[in-house]
Amino acid sequence: MKKMKAMQIPAAGEKMQLVEVPVPQPAEGQVLLRVEACGVCNGDSMAMGGAASAYPRIPGHEVIGIVDELGSGSSKWKIGERVGIGWHGGHSHVTGLTMDGGYAEYMVAYEDSLSSIPNEISAMEAAPLMCAGETTFSAIKNSKARPGDLVAIQGIGGLGHLAVQFASKAGYRTVAISRGNDKEALVRELGAHHYIDSAKEDPAEALQALGGAKVILATAPNAKAVSSLINGLGQDSELIIVATSTDPLELSAMDFLKGPNTVKGTLTGGAEEIQATINFSVLTDVRPMIETFPLDRASEAYDKMMSASTRFRAVLNISE
């Protein structure tokens, strides 16, 4: 039986281990992927913490791979095609939680959960677009903002640095909000038209001085900072939250009524939304800034991601 290397969580709350296990076999409607790259995402912490449906579990839901084998009845993809998969594994599955993910040399996936990855983008750069990229792209695309409107991105990290690019390339007046001035030069290179240093000025007041934001995308999980941003919105505008935080927001009824404004959250989408993200990224040359790690250093990559010390997305180079 053919074997593969994988980083596996042996039980809830335990650290990943490098193991050698049999290569999985695709069932009906599935394909076997030879994994090229897998992004390391905050969502992987759910598997680490005990949310997986069963253990041992291989995490990873930002996966790029080559179709290596077709299961019975599979006809959507051809062997040799490059594809990607995100959080939604299809058939009510969550990649890396209820089915094994991409921290491995091979994984199986349902054929209708996959998106096509063109040659114009590398596997390493495409991986973070499967979740982080799609989440921010779809949030902006489905918002109330229209080209020319003021769109603000709070937090310039793994999500925010992509959101700035998407907003700018889509034709919005783009504002980046972060603490300190160390990221100003970078975000302007990424396309931001304005920069607000939250350590020196109140972001809401600065946004109002620019005319008020049509959309504010909150990508940093700081509930207090996110709550104050609603005062930076213009008329009939939106504060969209894409960062995960368990802290309660501090909002009053008047915060909503004086707009009128909307506060909402959004999660990552499926194959159709991922395909739109990839297509737009290739067309407009949006790329994540990445730090790559070999498979056997997945624990190091995960720890750096969780401590927010990666600039800006960690990616496992499985084909290395």
mmCIF file of C-alpha atoms in Angstrom:
data_model
loop_
_atom_site.group_PDB
_atom_site.id
_atom_site.type_symbol
_atom_site.label_atom_id
_atom_site.label_comp_id
_atom_site.label_asym_id
_atom_site.label_seq_id
_atom_site.Cartn_x
_atom_site.Cartn_y
_atom_site.Cartn_z
ATOM 1 C CA MET A 1 0.000 0.000 0.000
ATOM 2 C CA LYS A 2 1.350 3.404 -1.041
ATOM 3 C CA LYS A 3 2.270 5.638 1.908
ATOM 4 C CA MET A 4 2.436 9.423 2.338
ATOM 5 C CA LYS A 5 3.767 11.906 4.861
ATOM 6 C CA ALA A 6 1.251 14.005 6.765
ATOM 7 C CA MET A 7 0.995 16.278 9.774
ATOM 8 C CA GLN A 8 -1.688 14.714 11.924
ATOM 9 C CA ILE A 9 -3.430 15.812 15.131
ATOM 10 C CA PRO A 10 -3.569 12.614 17.218
ATOM 11 C CA ALA A 11 -6.263 13.834 19.624
ATOM 12 C CA ALA A 12 -8.077 17.008 20.630
ATOM 13 C CA GLY A 13 -5.719 19.541 22.170
ATOM 14 C CA GLU A 14 -2.561 17.644 21.230
ATOM 15 C CA LYS A 15 0.214 18.944 18.994
ATOM 16 C CA MET A 16 0.592 17.854 15.387
ATOM 17 C CA GLN A 17 2.875 14.947 14.601
ATOM 18 C CA LEU A 18 4.647 14.044 11.371
ATOM 19 C CA VAL A 19 3.389 10.584 10.448
ATOM 20 C CA GLU A 20 3.455 8.169 7.543
ATOM 21 C CA VAL A 21 0.005 6.880 6.628
ATOM 22 C CA PRO A 22 -1.604 5.159 3.641
ATOM 23 C CA VAL A 23 -2.528 7.380 0.709
ATOM 24 C CA PRO A 24 -6.339 7.745 0.830
ATOM 25 C CA GLN A 25 -8.453 6.342 -1.977
ATOM 26 C CA PRO A 26 -11.089 8.499 -3.698
ATOM 27 C CA ALA A 27 -14.662 7.280 -3.303
ATOM 28 C CA GLU A 28 -17.522 7.872 -5.723
ATOM 29 C CA GLY A 29 -17.654 11.513 -6.807
ATOM 30 C CA GLN A 30 -14.222 12.228 -5.349
ATOM 31 C CA VAL A 31 -10.725 12.778 -6.698
ATOM 32 C CA LEU A 32 -7.309 12.196 -5.207
ATOM 33 C CA LEU A 33 -5.128 15.296 -5.073
ATOM 34 C CA ARG A 34 -1.344 15.370 -4.988
ATOM 35 C CA VAL A 35 -1.008 18.376 -2.732
ATOM 36 C CA GLU A 36 1.363 21.124 -3.842
ATOM 37 C CA ALA A 37 0.664 23.773 -1.200
ATOM 38 C CA CYS A 38 -1.518 24.373 1.825
ATOM 39 C CA GLY A 39 -2.076 27.658 3.594
ATOM 40 C CA VAL A 40 -1.909 27.844 7.377
ATOM 41 C CA CYS A 41 -5.043 29.619 8.584
ATOM 42 C CA ASN A 42 -6.536 30.632 11.927
ATOM 43 C CA GLY A 43 -9.418 28.281 11.184
ATOM 44 C CA ASP A 44 -7.013 25.371 11.651
ATOM 45 C CA SER A 45 -7.075 26.143 15.379
ATOM 46 C CA MET A 46 -10.554 24.608 15.522
ATOM 47 C CA ALA A 47 -9.142 21.215 14.629
ATOM 48 C CA MET A 48 -6.326 21.679 17.130
ATOM 49 C CA GLY A 49 -8.777 22.609 19.869
ATOM 50 C CA GLY A 50 -11.157 19.685 19.537
ATOM 51 C CA ALA A 51 -13.760 20.714 16.952
ATOM 52 C CA ALA A 52 -12.888 17.990 14.434
ATOM 53 C CA SER A 53 -15.501 15.296 13.939
ATOM 54 C CA ALA A 54 -12.973 12.559 14.710
ATOM 55 C CA TYR A 55 -9.300 12.081 15.546
ATOM 56 C CA PRO A 56 -6.644 11.569 14.375
ATOM 57 C CA ARG A 57 -7.245 14.376 11.879
ATOM 58 C CA ILE A 58 -5.097 16.018 9.184
ATOM 59 C CA PRO A 59 -5.849 19.783 9.209
ATOM 60 C CA GLY A 60 -5.560 22.345 6.419
ATOM 61 C CA HIS A 61 -8.254 24.017 4.275
ATOM 62 C CA GLU A 62 -6.318 26.279 1.880
ATOM 63 C CA VAL A 63 -5.243 23.531 -0.483
ATOM 64 C CA ILE A 64 -3.788 23.555 -3.998
ATOM 65 C CA GLY A 65 -3.117 20.236 -5.694
ATOM 66 C CA ILE A 66 -2.936 18.237 -8.906
ATOM 67 C CA VAL A 67 -5.681 15.746 -9.743
ATOM 68 C CA ASP A 68 -3.886 12.408 -9.443
ATOM 69 C CA GLU A 69 -6.693 9.848 -9.541
ATOM 70 C CA LEU A 70 -10.437 9.834 -10.220
ATOM 71 C CA GLY A 71 -12.996 8.076 -8.056
ATOM 72 C CA SER A 72 -15.917 6.138 -9.479
ATOM 73 C CA GLY A 73 -18.232 8.360 -11.508
ATOM 74 C CA SER A 74 -15.950 11.398 -11.333
ATOM 75 C CA SER A 75 -15.926 13.266 -14.633
ATOM 76 C CA LYS A 76 -15.626 17.008 -13.870
ATOM 77 C CA TRP A 77 -11.812 17.031 -13.741
ATOM 78 C CA LYS A 78 -9.026 15.371 -15.664
ATOM 79 C CA ILE A 79 -5.882 13.822 -14.251
ATOM 80 C CA GLY A 80 -3.119 16.429 -14.250
ATOM 81 C CA GLU A 81 -5.372 19.467 -13.769
ATOM 82 C CA ARG A 82 -4.504 21.871 -10.961
ATOM 83 C CA VAL A 83 -7.310 22.669 -8.555
ATOM 84 C CA GLY A 84 -7.954 24.238 -5.162
ATOM 85 C CA ILE A 85 -10.286 23.710 -2.245
ATOM 86 C CA GLY A 86 -11.201 25.859 0.736
ATOM 87 C CA TRP A 87 -13.189 25.558 3.961
ATOM 88 C CA HIS A 88 -16.318 24.105 2.367
ATOM 89 C CA GLY A 89 -15.494 20.536 1.428
ATOM 90 C CA GLY A 90 -18.847 19.804 -0.187
ATOM 91 C CA HIS A 91 -21.534 17.333 0.878
ATOM 92 C CA SER A 92 -21.777 19.064 4.307
ATOM 93 C CA HIS A 93 -18.063 18.529 4.992
ATOM 94 C CA VAL A 94 -15.551 21.038 6.329
ATOM 95 C CA THR A 95 -12.038 20.554 4.978
ATOM 96 C CA GLY A 96 -9.640 19.714 7.783
ATOM 97 C CA LEU A 97 -12.453 19.266 10.336
ATOM 98 C CA THR A 98 -14.878 16.583 9.152
ATOM 99 C CA MET A 99 -12.524 15.267 6.463
ATOM 100 C CA ASP A 100 -8.743 15.224 6.253
ATOM 101 C CA GLY A 101 -7.167 18.351 4.827
ATOM 102 C CA GLY A 102 -4.035 19.491 3.077
ATOM 103 C CA TYR A 103 -1.225 19.169 5.639
ATOM 104 C CA ALA A 104 -0.264 16.062 3.697
ATOM 105 C CA GLU A 105 1.218 14.865 0.426
ATOM 106 C CA TYR A 106 -2.196 13.647 -0.758
ATOM 107 C CA MET A 107 -5.847 14.245 0.110
ATOM 108 C CA VAL A 108 -9.239 13.290 -1.299
ATOM 109 C CA ALA A 109 -11.864 15.880 -2.189
ATOM 110 C CA TYR A 110 -15.329 15.892 -3.697
ATOM 111 C CA GLU A 111 -15.084 16.934 -7.339
ATOM 112 C CA ASP A 112 -17.799 19.588 -7.039
ATOM 113 C CA SER A 113 -15.955 21.345 -4.175
ATOM 114 C CA LEU A 114 -12.941 22.204 -6.340
ATOM 115 C CA SER A 115 -11.968 25.319 -8.289
ATOM 116 C CA SER A 116 -9.632 25.564 -11.261
ATOM 117 C CA ILE A 117 -6.226 27.153 -10.614
ATOM 118 C CA PRO A 118 -4.628 28.607 -13.771
ATOM 119 C CA ASN A 119 -0.901 28.528 -14.484
ATOM 120 C CA GLU A 120 -0.651 32.333 -14.201
ATOM 121 C CA ILE A 121 -0.535 32.035 -10.410
ATOM 122 C CA SER A 122 1.787 29.816 -8.392
ATOM 123 C CA ALA A 123 0.471 27.157 -6.033
ATOM 124 C CA MET A 124 2.108 28.925 -3.070
ATOM 125 C CA GLU A 125 0.393 32.236 -3.881
ATOM 126 C CA ALA A 126 -2.945 30.639 -4.726
ATOM 127 C CA ALA A 127 -3.263 28.731 -1.439
ATOM 128 C CA PRO A 128 -4.145 31.702 0.824
ATOM 129 C CA LEU A 129 -6.779 32.803 -1.678
ATOM 130 C CA MET A 130 -8.796 29.657 -0.912
ATOM 131 C CA CYS A 131 -9.948 31.134 2.414
ATOM 132 C CA ALA A 132 -8.361 34.455 3.441
ATOM 133 C CA GLY A 133 -8.503 35.846 -0.071
ATOM 134 C CA GLU A 134 -11.998 34.651 -0.873
ATOM 135 C CA THR A 135 -13.375 35.902 2.445
ATOM 136 C CA THR A 136 -12.168 39.461 1.919
ATOM 137 C CA PHE A 137 -12.868 39.535 -1.826
ATOM 138 C CA SER A 138 -16.467 38.344 -1.434
ATOM 139 C CA ALA A 139 -17.100 40.667 1.503
ATOM 140 C CA ILE A 140 -16.153 43.684 -0.628
ATOM 141 C CA LYS A 141 -17.786 42.377 -3.811
ATOM 142 C CA ASN A 142 -21.120 41.743 -2.055
ATOM 143 C CA SER A 143 -21.091 45.002 -0.070
ATOM 144 C CA LYS A 144 -22.982 48.241 -0.682
ATOM 145 C CA ALA A 145 -19.858 49.920 -2.051
ATOM 146 C CA ARG A 146 -19.685 50.900 -5.702
ATOM 147 C CA PRO A 147 -16.614 52.031 -7.675
ATOM 148 C CA GLY A 148 -15.468 55.420 -6.443
ATOM 149 C CA ASP A 149 -16.881 54.916 -2.927
ATOM 150 C CA LEU A 150 -14.698 55.164 0.176
ATOM 151 C CA VAL A 151 -13.805 51.706 1.516
ATOM 152 C CA ALA A 152 -11.718 51.334 4.668
ATOM 153 C CA ILE A 153 -9.723 48.268 5.684
ATOM 154 C CA GLN A 154 -9.060 47.958 9.430
ATOM 155 C CA GLY A 155 -6.045 45.799 10.244
ATOM 156 C CA ILE A 156 -3.183 45.132 7.841
ATOM 157 C CA GLY A 157 -2.358 41.482 8.391
ATOM 158 C CA GLY A 158 -3.064 38.252 6.559
ATOM 159 C CA LEU A 159 -6.600 39.336 5.649
ATOM 160 C CA GLY A 160 -6.107 43.086 5.502
ATOM 161 C CA HIS A 161 -3.174 43.190 3.095
ATOM 162 C CA LEU A 162 -5.274 41.238 0.600
ATOM 163 C CA ALA A 163 -8.382 43.357 1.214
ATOM 164 C CA VAL A 164 -6.446 46.554 0.434
ATOM 165 C CA GLN A 165 -5.413 45.102 -2.928
ATOM 166 C CA PHE A 166 -8.913 43.888 -3.777
ATOM 167 C CA ALA A 167 -10.535 47.209 -2.864
ATOM 168 C CA SER A 168 -8.019 49.282 -4.778
ATOM 169 C CA LYS A 169 -8.052 47.084 -7.885
ATOM 170 C CA ALA A 170 -11.871 47.084 -7.885
ATOM 171 C CA GLY A 171 -11.947 50.875 -8.138
ATOM 172 C CA TYR A 172 -12.710 51.997 -4.589
ATOM 173 C CA ARG A 173 -11.076 54.910 -2.756
ATOM 174 C CA THR A 174 -9.174 52.722 -0.359
ATOM 175 C CA VAL A 175 -8.226 53.608 3.207
ATOM 176 C CA ALA A 176 -5.917 51.413 5.306
ATOM 177 C CA ILE A 177 -6.161 51.618 9.102
ATOM 178 C CA SER A 178 -3.417 50.244 11.341
ATOM 179 C CA ARG A 179 -1.520 51.117 14.497
ATOM 180 C CA GLY A 180 1.818 52.873 13.957
ATOM 181 C CA ASN A 181 3.434 54.093 10.767
ATOM 182 C CA ASP A 182 5.538 51.029 9.953
ATOM 183 C CA LYS A 183 3.014 49.692 7.420
ATOM 184 C CA GLU A 184 2.127 52.941 5.657
ATOM 185 C CA ALA A 185 4.667 52.624 2.848
ATOM 186 C CA LEU A 186 3.646 49.014 2.223
ATOM 187 C CA VAL A 187 -0.113 49.620 2.062
ATOM 188 C CA ARG A 188 0.401 52.524 -0.311
ATOM 189 C CA GLU A 189 2.396 50.165 -2.538
ATOM 190 C CA LEU A 190 -0.522 47.726 -2.316
ATOM 191 C CA GLY A 191 -2.869 50.429 -3.573
ATOM 192 C CA ALA A 192 -4.206 52.320 -0.542
ATOM 193 C CA HIS A 193 -5.022 55.959 -1.279
ATOM 194 C CA HIS A 194 -5.089 56.996 2.391
ATOM 195 C CA TYR A 195 -3.507 55.721 5.592
ATOM 196 C CA ILE A 196 -4.842 56.250 9.120
ATOM 197 C CA ASP A 197 -2.495 55.647 12.051
ATOM 198 C CA SER A 198 -4.852 54.659 14.878
ATOM 199 C CA ALA A 199 -2.114 55.418 17.412
ATOM 200 C CA LYS A 200 -2.132 59.096 16.416
ATOM 201 C CA GLU A 201 -5.731 59.835 15.470
ATOM 202 C CA ASP A 202 -9.227 58.507 15.948
ATOM 203 C CA PRO A 203 -10.015 56.362 12.874
ATOM 204 C CA ALA A 204 -13.721 57.239 12.918
ATOM 205 C CA GLU A 205 -13.008 60.971 12.966
ATOM 206 C CA ALA A 206 -10.394 60.591 10.220
ATOM 207 C CA LEU A 207 -12.873 58.672 8.059
ATOM 208 C CA GLN A 208 -15.531 61.342 8.561
ATOM 209 C CA ALA A 209 -12.991 63.968 7.475
ATOM 210 C CA LEU A 210 -12.685 61.984 4.224
ATOM 211 C CA GLY A 211 -16.471 62.046 3.790
ATOM 212 C CA GLY A 212 -17.432 58.897 5.692
ATOM 213 C CA ALA A 213 -16.846 55.325 4.581
ATOM 214 C CA LYS A 214 -19.405 53.421 2.555
ATOM 215 C CA VAL A 215 -17.886 50.180 3.805
ATOM 216 C CA ILE A 216 -15.464 49.400 6.600
ATOM 217 C CA LEU A 217 -13.987 45.902 6.539
ATOM 218 C CA ALA A 218 -12.786 44.877 9.999
ATOM 219 C CA THR A 219 -10.023 42.276 9.661
ATOM 220 C CA ALA A 220 -8.339 42.576 13.085
ATOM 221 C CA PRO A 221 -10.013 40.789 16.040
ATOM 222 C CA ASN A 222 -10.130 43.720 18.450
ATOM 223 C CA ALA A 223 -13.746 44.141 19.578
ATOM 224 C CA LYS A 224 -13.243 47.578 21.113
ATOM 225 C CA ALA A 225 -11.493 48.955 18.040
ATOM 226 C CA VAL A 226 -14.104 47.402 15.734
ATOM 227 C CA SER A 227 -16.979 48.868 17.782
ATOM 228 C CA SER A 228 -15.639 52.414 17.492
ATOM 229 C CA LEU A 229 -15.405 52.173 13.708
ATOM 230 C CA ILE A 230 -19.160 52.432 13.201
ATOM 231 C CA ASN A 231 -18.843 56.181 13.815
ATOM 232 C CA GLY A 232 -16.667 56.407 10.697
ATOM 233 C CA LEU A 233 -19.468 55.260 8.387
ATOM 234 C CA GLY A 234 -21.335 57.560 6.035
ATOM 235 C CA GLN A 235 -25.042 57.360 5.215
ATOM 236 C CA ASP A 236 -26.586 53.928 4.551
ATOM 237 C CA SER A 237 -23.246 52.193 5.006
ATOM 238 C CA GLU A 238 -21.830 48.924 6.322
ATOM 239 C CA LEU A 239 -19.350 47.687 8.881
ATOM 240 C CA ILE A 240 -18.399 44.161 7.819
ATOM 241 C CA ILE A 241 -16.575 41.889 10.265
ATOM 242 C CA VAL A 242 -14.394 39.085 8.901
ATOM 243 C CA ALA A 243 -12.103 38.592 11.920
ATOM 244 C CA THR A 244 -12.917 36.002 14.579
ATOM 245 C CA SER A 245 -13.259 37.225 18.156
ATOM 246 C CA THR A 246 -15.308 36.036 21.122
ATOM 247 C CA ASP A 247 -15.288 39.464 22.791
ATOM 248 C CA PRO A 248 -18.635 41.321 22.714
ATOM 249 C CA LEU A 249 -19.029 44.408 20.569
ATOM 250 C CA GLU A 250 -19.849 47.696 22.292
ATOM 251 C CA LEU A 251 -22.672 49.160 20.198
ATOM 252 C CA SER A 252 -25.809 51.148 21.020
ATOM 253 C CA ALA A 253 -29.104 51.482 19.188
ATOM 254 C CA MET A 254 -28.137 55.029 18.180
ATOM 255 C CA ASP A 255 -25.050 53.676 16.398
ATOM 256 C CA PHE A 256 -27.402 51.939 13.971
ATOM 257 C CA LEU A 257 -30.137 54.580 13.762
ATOM 258 C CA LYS A 258 -28.047 57.632 12.942
ATOM 259 C CA GLY A 259 -26.791 56.100 9.699
ATOM 260 C CA PRO A 260 -28.912 54.221 9.134
ATOM 261 C CA ASN A 261 -26.104 51.670 9.152
ATOM 262 C CA THR A 262 -25.565 47.926 9.126
ATOM 263 C CA VAL A 263 -23.124 45.795 11.075
ATOM 264 C CA LYS A 264 -22.688 42.276 9.788
ATOM 265 C CA GLY A 265 -20.239 39.411 9.651
ATOM 266 C CA THR A 266 -19.329 37.112 6.810
ATOM 267 C CA LEU A 267 -17.629 33.737 6.500
ATOM 268 C CA THR A 268 -15.746 32.100 3.660
ATOM 269 C CA GLY A 269 -17.589 30.822 0.606
ATOM 270 C CA GLY A 270 -17.468 27.746 -1.590
ATOM 271 C CA ALA A 271 -16.045 26.726 -4.954
ATOM 272 C CA GLU A 272 -17.953 29.301 -7.019
ATOM 273 C CA GLU A 273 -16.815 32.191 -4.820
ATOM 274 C CA ILE A 274 -13.247 30.883 -4.753
ATOM 275 C CA GLN A 275 -13.222 30.689 -8.545
ATOM 276 C CA ALA A 276 -14.330 34.327 -8.769
ATOM 277 C CA THR A 277 -11.551 35.307 -6.361
ATOM 278 C CA ILE A 278 -8.913 33.452 -8.358
ATOM 279 C CA ASN A 279 -10.140 34.906 -11.649
ATOM 280 C CA PHE A 280 -10.067 38.464 -10.281
ATOM 281 C CA SER A 281 -6.649 37.976 -8.664
ATOM 282 C CA VAL A 282 -5.099 36.698 -11.876
ATOM 283 C CA LEU A 283 -6.742 39.444 -13.943
ATOM 284 C CA THR A 284 -5.626 42.290 -11.647
ATOM 285 C CA ASP A 285 -2.364 40.808 -10.314
ATOM 286 C CA VAL A 286 -3.471 40.568 -6.660
ATOM 287 C CA ARG A 287 -1.065 38.341 -4.734
ATOM 288 C CA PRO A 288 -0.634 37.475 -1.062
ATOM 289 C CA MET A 289 2.661 38.118 0.691
ATOM 290 C CA ILE A 290 3.743 34.715 1.967
ATOM 291 C CA GLU A 291 6.278 32.914 4.115
ATOM 292 C CA THR A 292 6.799 29.291 3.090
ATOM 293 C CA PHE A 293 7.601 26.237 5.216
ATOM 294 C CA PRO A 294 8.209 22.567 4.396
ATOM 295 C CA LEU A 295 5.629 20.065 5.635
ATOM 296 C CA ASP A 296 7.731 18.910 8.592
ATOM 297 C CA ARG A 297 7.804 22.489 9.925
ATOM 298 C CA ALA A 298 4.018 22.828 9.948
ATOM 299 C CA SER A 299 3.940 23.234 13.736
ATOM 300 C CA GLU A 300 6.356 26.159 13.497
ATOM 301 C CA ALA A 301 4.270 27.730 10.727
ATOM 302 C CA TYR A 302 1.104 27.276 12.794
ATOM 303 C CA ASP A 303 2.661 28.827 15.916
ATOM 304 C CA LYS A 304 3.901 31.835 13.929
ATOM 305 C CA MET A 305 0.471 32.294 12.385
ATOM 306 C CA MET A 306 -1.281 32.128 15.756
ATOM 307 C CA SER A 307 1.119 34.668 17.264
ATOM 308 C CA ALA A 308 0.592 36.987 14.260
ATOM 309 C CA SER A 309 4.335 37.025 13.569
ATOM 310 C CA THR A 310 4.038 35.827 9.959
ATOM 311 C CA ARG A 311 4.189 38.529 7.311
ATOM 312 C CA PHE A 312 1.572 37.929 6.101
ATOM 313 C CA ARG A 313 0.414 34.360 5.278
ATOM 314 C CA ALA A 314 2.163 31.098 6.107
ATOM 315 C CA VAL A 315 2.083 28.436 3.395
ATOM 316 C CA LEU A 316 3.289 24.833 3.490
ATOM 317 C CA ASN A 317 5.264 23.866 0.399
ATOM 318 C CA ILE A 318 4.217 20.215 0.180
ATOM 319 C CA SER A 319 5.854 19.527 -3.179
ATOM 320 C CA GLU A 320 9.269 20.687 -1.919
#
